Tab-separated table of C-alpha atoms in Angstrom:
chain	number	residue	atom	x	y	z
H	163	MET	CA	0.138	-0.110	0.511
H	164	ALA	CA	1.465	3.576	-0.768
H	165	THR	CA	2.277	6.088	2.062
H	166	ILE	CA	-0.051	8.913	2.796
H	167	LYS	CA	2.779	11.178	1.273
H	168	ALA	CA	2.787	8.907	-2.388
H	169	GLN	CA	-0.925	9.440	-1.934
H	170	ARG	CA	-0.840	12.668	-1.370
H	171	LYS	CA	1.209	13.811	-3.930
H	172	TRP	CA	-0.664	11.172	-6.365
H	173	ARG	CA	-3.751	13.262	-5.648
H	174	ASP	CA	-2.192	16.279	-5.821
H	175	LYS	CA	-1.463	15.509	-9.384
H	176	ASN	CA	-4.200	14.487	-10.623
H	177	ARG	CA	-7.371	16.459	-8.578
H	178	PHE	CA	-8.766	18.071	-11.765
H	179	VAL	CA	-8.039	14.710	-14.295
H	180	LYS	CA	-8.319	11.813	-12.102
H	181	SER	CA	-10.659	9.767	-9.578
H	182	GLN	CA	-9.898	6.966	-7.191
H	183	LEU	CA	-12.199	3.967	-6.832
H	184	ASN	CA	-11.322	1.958	-4.518
H	185	VAL	CA	-13.910	-1.424	-4.385
H	186	MET	CA	-14.188	-4.616	-2.824
H	187	ALA	CA	-14.809	-6.992	-5.581
H	188	LYS	CA	-14.886	-11.170	-5.453
H	189	LYS	CA	-11.412	-12.508	-5.626
H	190	TYR	CA	-12.146	-13.917	-8.886
H	191	ILE	CA	-13.268	-10.945	-10.508
H	192	HIS	CA	-9.844	-9.641	-8.990
H	193	VAL	CA	-8.550	-12.771	-10.931
H	194	ASP	CA	-10.674	-11.630	-14.448
H	195	LEU	CA	-9.369	-8.038	-14.233
H	196	LYS	CA	-5.547	-9.788	-14.541
H	197	ASN	CA	-6.194	-12.006	-17.007
H	198	PHE	CA	-7.800	-8.883	-18.800
H	199	SER	CA	-5.417	-7.076	-18.519
H	200	LYS	CA	-2.361	-9.619	-19.771
H	201	GLN	CA	-4.808	-10.849	-22.780
H	202	PHE	CA	-5.323	-7.631	-24.454
H	203	ASN	CA	-2.169	-5.574	-23.057
H	204	LEU	CA	-3.523	-2.888	-20.268
H	205	ARG	CA	-1.253	-2.142	-17.734
H	206	GLY	CA	-2.932	-3.952	-14.832
H	207	LYS	CA	-6.207	-4.471	-13.046
H	208	GLY	CA	-7.205	-0.581	-12.983
H	209	GLU	CA	-6.583	-0.117	-17.516
H	210	ALA	CA	-8.866	-3.191	-17.575
H	211	VAL	CA	-11.823	-1.810	-15.451
H	212	THR	CA	-11.150	1.095	-17.153
H	213	PHE	CA	-10.903	-0.794	-21.167
H	214	ALA	CA	-14.390	-2.623	-19.841
H	215	VAL	CA	-16.010	0.782	-19.997
H	216	PHE	CA	-14.275	1.612	-22.787
H	217	VAL	CA	-15.871	-1.534	-24.746
H	218	THR	CA	-19.572	-0.705	-22.722
H	219	ARG	CA	-19.692	2.657	-23.756
H	220	ALA	CA	-18.663	1.284	-27.782
H	221	LEU	CA	-21.443	-1.647	-27.769
H	222	LEU	CA	-23.459	0.912	-26.385
H	223	GLN	CA	-23.070	3.553	-28.944
H	224	ARG	CA	-22.912	1.135	-31.545
H	225	SER	CA	-26.340	-0.717	-30.819
H	226	ASP	CA	-27.857	3.040	-31.743
H	227	PHE	CA	-27.347	1.992	-35.373
H	228	ASP	CA	-26.976	-1.714	-35.046
H	229	ALA	CA	-30.079	-3.698	-34.404
H	230	LYS	CA	-28.072	-7.031	-33.038
H	231	ILE	CA	-25.911	-5.165	-30.542
H	232	ALA	CA	-29.060	-3.591	-29.718
H	233	THR	CA	-30.418	-7.031	-29.033
H	234	LEU	CA	-27.176	-8.477	-27.463
H	235	MET	CA	-27.064	-5.634	-25.055
H	236	ASP	CA	-30.678	-6.207	-23.755
H	237	ASN	CA	-29.212	-9.314	-23.466
H	238	LEU	CA	-26.734	-9.224	-20.927
H	239	ILE	CA	-28.626	-6.699	-19.113
H	240	LEU	CA	-31.337	-9.381	-18.144
H	241	ALA	CA	-28.578	-11.748	-17.911
H	242	TYR	CA	-26.821	-8.996	-15.457
H	243	HIS	CA	-29.346	-8.560	-13.286
H	244	ARG	CA	-31.008	-11.855	-13.044
H	245	ASP	CA	-27.915	-13.107	-11.891
H	246	ARG	CA	-27.125	-10.230	-10.249
H	247	ASP	CA	-25.988	-11.645	-7.121
H	248	LEU	CA	-23.568	-13.815	-8.543
H	249	TYR	CA	-21.804	-10.654	-8.974
H	250	LYS	CA	-21.950	-8.742	-5.950
H	251	SER	CA	-19.528	-8.176	-3.420
């Protein structure tokens, strides 16, 4: 874990462009993020989260123009909500 001095330096440097996100997640989510990081040549779990958001945003934008992608997104949303207790911390 970073020292208080290092954390303060990071916050001062990134105050206007970043916000630290500390979330509790099941261990397999951390394993998945680590695997995504390797698979997609990312810099770590934090960038894997950013990539997941990027992909989701891209799919949502694409779904406005592509019925198959819109159906896929609807199915993913339904599946997640149906099984969300498996994913909650």
